[in-house]
Amino acid sequence: MFVSLVTSHFKEKSAKTNKELEISTARANKLNSIIQSLYEDKVEGIISNDRFIQLSVNYEREQETLKAKIS
């Protein structure tokens, strides 16, 4: 019974970890697209340089956090 309980616990934890990995990976990939679009908006003059810097710093910080979490 104990082995069954422990096995069940680890299966649940593994499923949760896999789901978190999937979500984090998807968000990291999405951030790549967002950062690229942001850069293109800056080049085209759609957003100011100050706004670009503010947004890109925030997105890159989030991306670094996700990369560490994924690792």
mmCIF file with all atom_site columns, N, CA and C in Angstrom:
data_model
loop_
_atom_site.group_PDB
_atom_site.id
_atom_site.type_symbol
_atom_site.label_atom_id
_atom_site.label_alt_id
_atom_site.label_comp_id
_atom_site.label_asym_id
_atom_site.label_entity_id
_atom_site.label_seq_id
_atom_site.pdbx_PDB_ins_code
_atom_site.Cartn_x
_atom_site.Cartn_y
_atom_site.Cartn_z
_atom_site.occupancy
_atom_site.B_iso_or_equiv
_atom_site.pdbx_formal_charge
_atom_site.auth_seq_id
_atom_site.auth_comp_id
_atom_site.auth_asym_id
_atom_site.auth_atom_id
_atom_site.pdbx_PDB_model_num
ATOM 1   N N  . MET A 1 1  ? 0.824  -1.188 0.000   1.00 0.00 ? 1  MET A N  1
ATOM 2   C CA . MET A 1 1  ? 0.000  0.000  0.000   1.00 0.00 ? 1  MET A CA 1
ATOM 3   C C  . MET A 1 1  ? 0.873  1.258  0.000   1.00 0.00 ? 1  MET A C  1
ATOM 4   N N  . PHE A 1 2  ? 1.932  1.234  0.797   1.00 0.00 ? 2  PHE A N  1
ATOM 5   C CA . PHE A 1 2  ? 2.830  2.375  0.856   1.00 0.00 ? 2  PHE A CA 1
ATOM 6   C C  . PHE A 1 2  ? 3.473  2.636  -0.503  1.00 0.00 ? 2  PHE A C  1
ATOM 7   N N  . VAL A 1 3  ? 3.933  1.568  -1.152  1.00 0.00 ? 3  VAL A N  1
ATOM 8   C CA . VAL A 1 3  ? 4.564  1.711  -2.472  1.00 0.00 ? 3  VAL A CA 1
ATOM 9   C C  . VAL A 1 3  ? 3.564  2.288  -3.465  1.00 0.00 ? 3  VAL A C  1
ATOM 10  N N  . SER A 1 4  ? 2.347  1.832  -3.399  1.00 0.00 ? 4  SER A N  1
ATOM 11  C CA . SER A 1 4  ? 1.305  2.344  -4.292  1.00 0.00 ? 4  SER A CA 1
ATOM 12  C C  . SER A 1 4  ? 1.058  3.823  -4.053  1.00 0.00 ? 4  SER A C  1
ATOM 13  N N  . LEU A 1 5  ? 1.016  4.217  -2.828  1.00 0.00 ? 5  LEU A N  1
ATOM 14  C CA . LEU A 1 5  ? 0.800  5.615  -2.466  1.00 0.00 ? 5  LEU A CA 1
ATOM 15  C C  . LEU A 1 5  ? 1.954  6.494  -2.957  1.00 0.00 ? 5  LEU A C  1
ATOM 16  N N  . VAL A 1 6  ? 3.179  6.056  -2.735  1.00 0.00 ? 6  VAL A N  1
ATOM 17  C CA . VAL A 1 6  ? 4.353  6.809  -3.170  1.00 0.00 ? 6  VAL A CA 1
ATOM 18  C C  . VAL A 1 6  ? 4.390  6.891  -4.694  1.00 0.00 ? 6  VAL A C  1
ATOM 19  N N  . THR A 1 7  ? 4.118  5.790  -5.365  1.00 0.00 ? 7  THR A N  1
ATOM 20  C CA . THR A 1 7  ? 4.102  5.763  -6.829  1.00 0.00 ? 7  THR A CA 1
ATOM 21  C C  . THR A 1 7  ? 3.059  6.724  -7.369  1.00 0.00 ? 7  THR A C  1
ATOM 22  N N  . SER A 1 8  ? 1.905  6.713  -6.782  1.00 0.00 ? 8  SER A N  1
ATOM 23  C CA . SER A 1 8  ? 0.837  7.606  -7.197  1.00 0.00 ? 8  SER A CA 1
ATOM 24  C C  . SER A 1 8  ? 1.244  9.067  -7.013  1.00 0.00 ? 8  SER A C  1
ATOM 25  N N  . HIS A 1 9  ? 1.861  9.343  -5.890  1.00 0.00 ? 9  HIS A N  1
ATOM 26  C CA . HIS A 1 9  ? 2.315  10.712 -5.610  1.00 0.00 ? 9  HIS A CA 1
ATOM 27  C C  . HIS A 1 9  ? 3.323  11.183 -6.661  1.00 0.00 ? 9  HIS A C  1
ATOM 28  N N  . PHE A 1 10 ? 4.298  10.331 -6.991  1.00 0.00 ? 10 PHE A N  1
ATOM 29  C CA . PHE A 1 10 ? 5.313  10.712 -7.966  1.00 0.00 ? 10 PHE A CA 1
ATOM 30  C C  . PHE A 1 10 ? 4.737  10.841 -9.370  1.00 0.00 ? 10 PHE A C  1
ATOM 31  N N  . LYS A 1 11 ? 3.746  10.045 -9.711  1.00 0.00 ? 11 LYS A N  1
ATOM 32  C CA . LYS A 1 11 ? 3.097  10.164 -11.020 1.00 0.00 ? 11 LYS A CA 1
ATOM 33  C C  . LYS A 1 11 ? 2.363  11.501 -11.130 1.00 0.00 ? 11 LYS A C  1
ATOM 34  N N  . GLU A 1 12 ? 1.669  11.889 -10.068 1.00 0.00 ? 12 GLU A N  1
ATOM 35  C CA . GLU A 1 12 ? 0.967  13.167 -10.054 1.00 0.00 ? 12 GLU A CA 1
ATOM 36  C C  . GLU A 1 12 ? 1.954  14.328 -10.149 1.00 0.00 ? 12 GLU A C  1
ATOM 37  N N  . LYS A 1 13 ? 3.036  14.239 -9.390  1.00 0.00 ? 13 LYS A N  1
ATOM 38  C CA . LYS A 1 13 ? 4.043  15.289 -9.407  1.00 0.00 ? 13 LYS A CA 1
ATOM 39  C C  . LYS A 1 13 ? 4.707  15.376 -10.779 1.00 0.00 ? 13 LYS A C  1
ATOM 40  N N  . SER A 1 14 ? 4.968  14.245 -11.388 1.00 0.00 ? 14 SER A N  1
ATOM 41  C CA . SER A 1 14 ? 5.579  14.215 -12.715 1.00 0.00 ? 14 SER A CA 1
ATOM 42  C C  . SER A 1 14 ? 4.647  14.830 -13.759 1.00 0.00 ? 14 SER A C  1
ATOM 43  N N  . ALA A 1 15 ? 3.381  14.520 -13.685 1.00 0.00 ? 15 ALA A N  1
ATOM 44  C CA . ALA A 1 15 ? 2.409  15.082 -14.621 1.00 0.00 ? 15 ALA A CA 1
ATOM 45  C C  . ALA A 1 15 ? 2.331  16.596 -14.459 1.00 0.00 ? 15 ALA A C  1
ATOM 46  N N  . LYS A 1 16 ? 2.342  17.059 -13.225 1.00 0.00 ? 16 LYS A N  1
ATOM 47  C CA . LYS A 1 16 ? 2.301  18.501 -12.959 1.00 0.00 ? 16 LYS A CA 1
ATOM 48  C C  . LYS A 1 16 ? 3.558  19.174 -13.493 1.00 0.00 ? 16 LYS A C  1
ATOM 49  N N  . THR A 1 17 ? 4.708  18.567 -13.260 1.00 0.00 ? 17 THR A N  1
ATOM 50  C CA . THR A 1 17 ? 5.975  19.119 -13.734 1.00 0.00 ? 17 THR A CA 1
ATOM 51  C C  . THR A 1 17 ? 6.007  19.172 -15.258 1.00 0.00 ? 17 THR A C  1
ATOM 52  N N  . ASN A 1 18 ? 5.529  18.120 -15.903 1.00 0.00 ? 18 ASN A N  1
ATOM 53  C CA . ASN A 1 18 ? 5.486  18.102 -17.365 1.00 0.00 ? 18 ASN A CA 1
ATOM 54  C C  . ASN A 1 18 ? 4.568  19.191 -17.911 1.00 0.00 ? 18 ASN A C  1
ATOM 55  N N  . LYS A 1 19 ? 3.453  19.409 -17.269 1.00 0.00 ? 19 LYS A N  1
ATOM 56  C CA . LYS A 1 19 ? 2.522  20.450 -17.693 1.00 0.00 ? 19 LYS A CA 1
ATOM 57  C C  . LYS A 1 19 ? 3.159  21.833 -17.523 1.00 0.00 ? 19 LYS A C  1
ATOM 58  N N  . GLU A 1 20 ? 3.837  22.056 -16.403 1.00 0.00 ? 20 GLU A N  1
ATOM 59  C CA . GLU A 1 20 ? 4.521  23.323 -16.172 1.00 0.00 ? 20 GLU A CA 1
ATOM 60  C C  . GLU A 1 20 ? 5.613  23.549 -17.211 1.00 0.00 ? 20 GLU A C  1
ATOM 61  N N  . LEU A 1 21 ? 6.329  22.481 -17.561 1.00 0.00 ? 21 LEU A N  1
ATOM 62  C CA . LEU A 1 21 ? 7.369  22.574 -18.578 1.00 0.00 ? 21 LEU A CA 1
ATOM 63  C C  . LEU A 1 21 ? 6.762  22.942 -19.929 1.00 0.00 ? 21 LEU A C  1
ATOM 64  N N  . GLU A 1 22 ? 5.667  22.330 -20.257 1.00 0.00 ? 22 GLU A N  1
ATOM 65  C CA . GLU A 1 22 ? 4.975  22.612 -21.518 1.00 0.00 ? 22 GLU A CA 1
ATOM 66  C C  . GLU A 1 22 ? 4.518  24.075 -21.577 1.00 0.00 ? 22 GLU A C  1
ATOM 67  N N  . ILE A 1 23 ? 3.932  24.552 -20.505 1.00 0.00 ? 23 ILE A N  1
ATOM 68  C CA . ILE A 1 23 ? 3.448  25.933 -20.449 1.00 0.00 ? 23 ILE A CA 1
ATOM 69  C C  . ILE A 1 23 ? 4.621  26.922 -20.522 1.00 0.00 ? 23 ILE A C  1
ATOM 70  N N  . SER A 1 24 ? 5.680  26.647 -19.791 1.00 0.00 ? 24 SER A N  1
ATOM 71  C CA . SER A 1 24 ? 6.843  27.535 -19.780 1.00 0.00 ? 24 SER A CA 1
ATOM 72  C C  . SER A 1 24 ? 7.525  27.572 -21.145 1.00 0.00 ? 24 SER A C  1
ATOM 73  N N  . THR A 1 25 ? 7.637  26.427 -21.791 1.00 0.00 ? 25 THR A N  1
ATOM 74  C CA . THR A 1 25 ? 8.250  26.355 -23.115 1.00 0.00 ? 25 THR A CA 1
ATOM 75  C C  . THR A 1 25 ? 7.421  27.117 -24.132 1.00 0.00 ? 25 THR A C  1
ATOM 76  N N  . ALA A 1 26 ? 6.117  26.962 -24.077 1.00 0.00 ? 26 ALA A N  1
ATOM 77  C CA . ALA A 1 26 ? 5.230  27.675 -24.997 1.00 0.00 ? 26 ALA A CA 1
ATOM 78  C C  . ALA A 1 26 ? 5.349  29.188 -24.787 1.00 0.00 ? 26 ALA A C  1
ATOM 79  N N  . ARG A 1 27 ? 5.391  29.614 -23.553 1.00 0.00 ? 27 ARG A N  1
ATOM 80  C CA . ARG A 1 27 ? 5.511  31.052 -23.265 1.00 0.00 ? 27 ARG A CA 1
ATOM 81  C C  . ARG A 1 27 ? 6.866  31.582 -23.734 1.00 0.00 ? 27 ARG A C  1
ATOM 82  N N  . ALA A 1 28 ? 7.942  30.829 -23.523 1.00 0.00 ? 28 ALA A N  1
ATOM 83  C CA . ALA A 1 28 ? 9.268  31.253 -23.976 1.00 0.00 ? 28 ALA A CA 1
ATOM 84  C C  . ALA A 1 28 ? 9.291  31.407 -25.492 1.00 0.00 ? 28 ALA A C  1
ATOM 85  N N  . ASN A 1 29 ? 8.665  30.483 -26.198 1.00 0.00 ? 29 ASN A N  1
ATOM 86  C CA . ASN A 1 29 ? 8.583  30.578 -27.657 1.00 0.00 ? 29 ASN A CA 1
ATOM 87  C C  . ASN A 1 29 ? 7.755  31.785 -28.080 1.00 0.00 ? 29 ASN A C  1
ATOM 88  N N  . LYS A 1 30 ? 6.665  32.029 -27.383 1.00 0.00 ? 30 LYS A N  1
ATOM 89  C CA . LYS A 1 30 ? 5.817  33.178 -27.677 1.00 0.00 ? 30 LYS A CA 1
ATOM 90  C C  . LYS A 1 30 ? 6.584  34.481 -27.445 1.00 0.00 ? 30 LYS A C  1
ATOM 91  N N  . LEU A 1 31 ? 7.392  34.513 -26.412 1.00 0.00 ? 31 LEU A N  1
ATOM 92  C CA . LEU A 1 31 ? 8.182  35.708 -26.122 1.00 0.00 ? 31 LEU A CA 1
ATOM 93  C C  . LEU A 1 31 ? 9.156  36.012 -27.258 1.00 0.00 ? 31 LEU A C  1
ATOM 94  N N  . ASN A 1 32 ? 9.710  34.985 -27.894 1.00 0.00 ? 32 ASN A N  1
ATOM 95  C CA . ASN A 1 32 ? 10.583 35.223 -29.046 1.00 0.00 ? 32 ASN A CA 1
ATOM 96  C C  . ASN A 1 32 ? 9.836  35.982 -30.130 1.00 0.00 ? 32 ASN A C  1
ATOM 97  N N  . SER A 1 33 ? 8.609  35.580 -30.407 1.00 0.00 ? 33 SER A N  1
ATOM 98  C CA . SER A 1 33 ? 7.793  36.251 -31.416 1.00 0.00 ? 33 SER A CA 1
ATOM 99  C C  . SER A 1 33 ? 7.450  37.676 -30.992 1.00 0.00 ? 33 SER A C  1
ATOM 100 N N  . ILE A 1 34 ? 7.117  37.845 -29.725 1.00 0.00 ? 34 ILE A N  1
ATOM 101 C CA . ILE A 1 34 ? 6.766  39.163 -29.211 1.00 0.00 ? 34 ILE A CA 1
ATOM 102 C C  . ILE A 1 34 ? 7.962  40.118 -29.329 1.00 0.00 ? 34 ILE A C  1
ATOM 103 N N  . ILE A 1 35 ? 9.134  39.654 -28.935 1.00 0.00 ? 35 ILE A N  1
ATOM 104 C CA . ILE A 1 35 ? 10.327 40.498 -28.981 1.00 0.00 ? 35 ILE A CA 1
ATOM 105 C C  . ILE A 1 35 ? 10.659 40.865 -30.424 1.00 0.00 ? 35 ILE A C  1
ATOM 106 N N  . GLN A 1 36 ? 10.520 39.930 -31.336 1.00 0.00 ? 36 GLN A N  1
ATOM 107 C CA . GLN A 1 36 ? 10.777 40.222 -32.747 1.00 0.00 ? 36 GLN A CA 1
ATOM 108 C C  . GLN A 1 36 ? 9.793  41.265 -33.276 1.00 0.00 ? 36 GLN A C  1
ATOM 109 N N  . SER A 1 37 ? 8.520  41.101 -32.949 1.00 0.00 ? 37 SER A N  1
ATOM 110 C CA . SER A 1 37 ? 7.509  42.077 -33.383 1.00 0.00 ? 37 SER A CA 1
ATOM 111 C C  . SER A 1 37 ? 7.761  43.450 -32.765 1.00 0.00 ? 37 SER A C  1
ATOM 112 N N  . LEU A 1 38 ? 8.158  43.443 -31.523 1.00 0.00 ? 38 LEU A N  1
ATOM 113 C CA . LEU A 1 38 ? 8.467  44.692 -30.827 1.00 0.00 ? 38 LEU A CA 1
ATOM 114 C C  . LEU A 1 38 ? 9.610  45.416 -31.524 1.00 0.00 ? 38 LEU A C  1
ATOM 115 N N  . TYR A 1 39 ? 10.646 44.677 -31.886 1.00 0.00 ? 39 TYR A N  1
ATOM 116 C CA . TYR A 1 39 ? 11.772 45.281 -32.589 1.00 0.00 ? 39 TYR A CA 1
ATOM 117 C C  . TYR A 1 39 ? 11.330 45.852 -33.935 1.00 0.00 ? 39 TYR A C  1
ATOM 118 N N  . GLU A 1 40 ? 10.522 45.106 -34.655 1.00 0.00 ? 40 GLU A N  1
ATOM 119 C CA . GLU A 1 40 ? 10.022 45.579 -35.946 1.00 0.00 ? 40 GLU A CA 1
ATOM 120 C C  . GLU A 1 40 ? 9.185  46.848 -35.780 1.00 0.00 ? 40 GLU A C  1
ATOM 121 N N  . ASP A 1 41 ? 8.369  46.901 -34.728 1.00 0.00 ? 41 ASP A N  1
ATOM 122 C CA . ASP A 1 41 ? 7.583  48.115 -34.456 1.00 0.00 ? 41 ASP A CA 1
ATOM 123 C C  . ASP A 1 41 ? 8.490  49.308 -34.175 1.00 0.00 ? 41 ASP A C  1
ATOM 124 N N  . LYS A 1 42 ? 9.599  49.066 -33.475 1.00 0.00 ? 42 LYS A N  1
ATOM 125 C CA . LYS A 1 42 ? 10.548 50.146 -33.192 1.00 0.00 ? 42 LYS A CA 1
ATOM 126 C C  . LYS A 1 42 ? 11.181 50.629 -34.490 1.00 0.00 ? 42 LYS A C  1
ATOM 127 N N  . VAL A 1 43 ? 11.620 49.704 -35.319 1.00 0.00 ? 43 VAL A N  1
ATOM 128 C CA . VAL A 1 43 ? 12.272 50.067 -36.575 1.00 0.00 ? 43 VAL A CA 1
ATOM 129 C C  . VAL A 1 43 ? 11.318 50.854 -37.477 1.00 0.00 ? 43 VAL A C  1
ATOM 130 N N  . GLU A 1 44 ? 10.050 50.474 -37.480 1.00 0.00 ? 44 GLU A N  1
ATOM 131 C CA . GLU A 1 44 ? 9.065  51.141 -38.322 1.00 0.00 ? 44 GLU A CA 1
ATOM 132 C C  . GLU A 1 44 ? 8.534  52.437 -37.701 1.00 0.00 ? 44 GLU A C  1
ATOM 133 N N  . GLY A 1 45 ? 8.977  52.750 -36.498 1.00 0.00 ? 45 GLY A N  1
ATOM 134 C CA . GLY A 1 45 ? 8.564  53.985 -35.849 1.00 0.00 ? 45 GLY A CA 1
ATOM 135 C C  . GLY A 1 45 ? 7.187  53.918 -35.206 1.00 0.00 ? 45 GLY A C  1
ATOM 136 N N  . ILE A 1 46 ? 6.663  52.722 -35.028 1.00 0.00 ? 46 ILE A N  1
ATOM 137 C CA . ILE A 1 46 ? 5.341  52.554 -34.421 1.00 0.00 ? 46 ILE A CA 1
ATOM 138 C C  . ILE A 1 46 ? 5.389  52.827 -32.922 1.00 0.00 ? 46 ILE A C  1
ATOM 139 N N  . ILE A 1 47 ? 6.506  52.450 -32.300 1.00 0.00 ? 47 ILE A N  1
ATOM 140 C CA . ILE A 1 47 ? 6.678  52.737 -30.876 1.00 0.00 ? 47 ILE A CA 1
ATOM 141 C C  . ILE A 1 47 ? 7.975  53.515 -30.684 1.00 0.00 ? 47 ILE A C  1
ATOM 142 N N  . SER A 1 48 ? 8.035  54.259 -29.609 1.00 0.00 ? 48 SER A N  1
ATOM 143 C CA . SER A 1 48 ? 9.233  55.053 -29.319 1.00 0.00 ? 48 SER A CA 1
ATOM 144 C C  . SER A 1 48 ? 10.362 54.158 -28.814 1.00 0.00 ? 48 SER A C  1
ATOM 145 N N  . ASN A 1 49 ? 11.562 54.706 -28.890 1.00 0.00 ? 49 ASN A N  1
ATOM 146 C CA . ASN A 1 49 ? 12.726 53.974 -28.397 1.00 0.00 ? 49 ASN A CA 1
ATOM 147 C C  . ASN A 1 49 ? 12.608 53.709 -26.898 1.00 0.00 ? 49 ASN A C  1
ATOM 148 N N  . ASP A 1 50 ? 12.103 54.687 -26.134 1.00 0.00 ? 50 ASP A N  1
ATOM 149 C CA . ASP A 1 50 ? 11.934 54.505 -24.680 1.00 0.00 ? 50 ASP A CA 1
ATOM 150 C C  . ASP A 1 50 ? 10.969 53.365 -24.374 1.00 0.00 ? 50 ASP A C  1
ATOM 151 N N  . ARG A 1 51 ? 9.858  53.346 -25.101 1.00 0.00 ? 51 ARG A N  1
ATOM 152 C CA . ARG A 1 51 ? 8.867  52.280 -24.896 1.00 0.00 ? 51 ARG A CA 1
ATOM 153 C C  . ARG A 1 51 ? 9.444  50.929 -25.288 1.00 0.00 ? 51 ARG A C  1
ATOM 154 N N  . PHE A 1 52 ? 10.197 50.903 -26.384 1.00 0.00 ? 52 PHE A N  1
ATOM 155 C CA . PHE A 1 52 ? 10.851 49.672 -26.823 1.00 0.00 ? 52 PHE A CA 1
ATOM 156 C C  . PHE A 1 52 ? 11.768 49.131 -25.733 1.00 0.00 ? 52 PHE A C  1
ATOM 157 N N  . ILE A 1 53 ? 12.588 50.000 -25.179 1.00 0.00 ? 53 ILE A N  1
ATOM 158 C CA . ILE A 1 53 ? 13.528 49.575 -24.139 1.00 0.00 ? 53 ILE A CA 1
ATOM 159 C C  . ILE A 1 53 ? 12.778 49.028 -22.928 1.00 0.00 ? 53 ILE A C  1
ATOM 160 N N  . GLN A 1 54 ? 11.759 49.758 -22.497 1.00 0.00 ? 54 GLN A N  1
ATOM 161 C CA . GLN A 1 54 ? 10.984 49.331 -21.322 1.00 0.00 ? 54 GLN A CA 1
ATOM 162 C C  . GLN A 1 54 ? 10.372 47.951 -21.545 1.00 0.00 ? 54 GLN A C  1
ATOM 163 N N  . LEU A 1 55 ? 9.720  47.769 -22.686 1.00 0.00 ? 55 LEU A N  1
ATOM 164 C CA . LEU A 1 55 ? 9.062  46.498 -22.961 1.00 0.00 ? 55 LEU A CA 1
ATOM 165 C C  . LEU A 1 55 ? 10.066 45.368 -23.183 1.00 0.00 ? 55 LEU A C  1
ATOM 166 N N  . SER A 1 56 ? 11.107 45.652 -23.930 1.00 0.00 ? 56 SER A N  1
ATOM 167 C CA . SER A 1 56 ? 12.066 44.589 -24.218 1.00 0.00 ? 56 SER A CA 1
ATOM 168 C C  . SER A 1 56 ? 12.782 44.118 -22.952 1.00 0.00 ? 56 SER A C  1
ATOM 169 N N  . VAL A 1 57 ? 13.092 45.037 -22.056 1.00 0.00 ? 57 VAL A N  1
ATOM 170 C CA . VAL A 1 57 ? 13.733 44.641 -20.790 1.00 0.00 ? 57 VAL A CA 1
ATOM 171 C C  . VAL A 1 57 ? 12.812 43.712 -20.007 1.00 0.00 ? 57 VAL A C  1
ATOM 172 N N  . ASN A 1 58 ? 11.540 44.065 -19.932 1.00 0.00 ? 58 ASN A N  1
ATOM 173 C CA . ASN A 1 58 ? 10.585 43.227 -19.194 1.00 0.00 ? 58 ASN A CA 1
ATOM 174 C C  . ASN A 1 58 ? 10.431 41.852 -19.837 1.00 0.00 ? 58 ASN A C  1
ATOM 175 N N  . TYR A 1 59 ? 10.291 41.823 -21.161 1.00 0.00 ? 59 TYR A N  1
ATOM 176 C CA . TYR A 1 59 ? 10.134 40.541 -21.849 1.00 0.00 ? 59 TYR A CA 1
ATOM 177 C C  . TYR A 1 59 ? 11.392 39.687 -21.740 1.00 0.00 ? 59 TYR A C  1
ATOM 178 N N  . GLU A 1 60 ? 12.547 40.306 -21.871 1.00 0.00 ? 60 GLU A N  1
ATOM 179 C CA . GLU A 1 60 ? 13.791 39.544 -21.771 1.00 0.00 ? 60 GLU A CA 1
ATOM 180 C C  . GLU A 1 60 ? 14.014 39.016 -20.357 1.00 0.00 ? 60 GLU A C  1
ATOM 181 N N  . ARG A 1 61 ? 13.609 39.784 -19.374 1.00 0.00 ? 61 ARG A N  1
ATOM 182 C CA . ARG A 1 61 ? 13.707 39.319 -17.988 1.00 0.00 ? 61 ARG A CA 1
ATOM 183 C C  . ARG A 1 61 ? 12.807 38.096 -17.781 1.00 0.00 ? 61 ARG A C  1
ATOM 184 N N  . GLU A 1 62 ? 11.592 38.186 -18.298 1.00 0.00 ? 62 GLU A N  1
ATOM 185 C CA . GLU A 1 62 ? 10.676 37.046 -18.186 1.00 0.00 ? 62 GLU A CA 1
ATOM 186 C C  . GLU A 1 62 ? 11.237 35.832 -18.920 1.00 0.00 ? 62 GLU A C  1
ATOM 187 N N  . GLN A 1 63 ? 11.825 36.073 -20.087 1.00 0.00 ? 63 GLN A N  1
ATOM 188 C CA . GLN A 1 63 ? 12.384 34.976 -20.868 1.00 0.00 ? 63 GLN A CA 1
ATOM 189 C C  . GLN A 1 63 ? 13.543 34.303 -20.127 1.00 0.00 ? 63 GLN A C  1
ATOM 190 N N  . GLU A 1 64 ? 14.398 35.078 -19.486 1.00 0.00 ? 64 GLU A N  1
ATOM 191 C CA . GLU A 1 64 ? 15.496 34.500 -18.707 1.00 0.00 ? 64 GLU A CA 1
ATOM 192 C C  . GLU A 1 64 ? 14.985 33.668 -17.541 1.00 0.00 ? 64 GLU A C  1
ATOM 193 N N  . THR A 1 65 ? 13.951 34.163 -16.882 1.00 0.00 ? 65 THR A N  1
ATOM 194 C CA . THR A 1 65 ? 13.332 33.416 -15.788 1.00 0.00 ? 65 THR A CA 1
ATOM 195 C C  . THR A 1 65 ? 12.785 32.082 -16.281 1.00 0.00 ? 65 THR A C  1
ATOM 196 N N  . LEU A 1 66 ? 12.124 32.127 -17.426 1.00 0.00 ? 66 LEU A N  1
ATOM 197 C CA . LEU A 1 66 ? 11.574 30.899 -17.994 1.00 0.00 ? 66 LEU A CA 1
ATOM 198 C C  . LEU A 1 66 ? 12.665 29.921 -18.419 1.00 0.00 ? 66 LEU A C  1
ATOM 199 N N  . LYS A 1 67 ? 13.740 30.427 -19.001 1.00 0.00 ? 67 LYS A N  1
ATOM 200 C CA . LYS A 1 67 ? 14.846 29.563 -19.411 1.00 0.00 ? 67 LYS A CA 1
ATOM 201 C C  . LYS A 1 67 ? 15.427 28.835 -18.194 1.00 0.00 ? 67 LYS A C  1
ATOM 202 N N  . ALA A 1 68 ? 15.583 29.551 -17.098 1.00 0.00 ? 68 ALA A N  1
ATOM 203 C CA . ALA A 1 68 ? 16.100 28.934 -15.871 1.00 0.00 ? 68 ALA A CA 1
ATOM 204 C C  . ALA A 1 68 ? 15.125 27.887 -15.352 1.00 0.00 ? 68 ALA A C  1
ATOM 205 N N  . LYS A 1 69 ? 13.853 28.197 -15.403 1.00 0.00 ? 69 LYS A N  1
ATOM 206 C CA . LYS A 1 69 ? 12.829 27.265 -14.931 1.00 0.00 ? 69 LYS A CA 1
ATOM 207 C C  . LYS A 1 69 ? 12.796 26.015 -15.811 1.00 0.00 ? 69 LYS A C  1
ATOM 208 N N  . ILE A 1 70 ? 12.937 26.197 -17.112 1.00 0.00 ? 70 ILE A N  1
ATOM 209 C CA . ILE A 1 70 ? 12.915 25.074 -18.043 1.00 0.00 ? 70 ILE A CA 1
ATOM 210 C C  . ILE A 1 70 ? 14.129 24.163 -17.837 1.00 0.00 ? 70 ILE A C  1
ATOM 211 N N  . SER A 1 71 ? 15.264 24.788 -17.566 1.00 0.00 ? 71 SER A N  1
ATOM 212 C CA . SER A 1 71 ? 16.483 23.997 -17.331 1.00 0.00 ? 71 SER A CA 1
ATOM 213 C C  . SER A 1 71 ? 16.329 23.129 -16.105 1.00 0.00 ? 71 SER A C  1
#
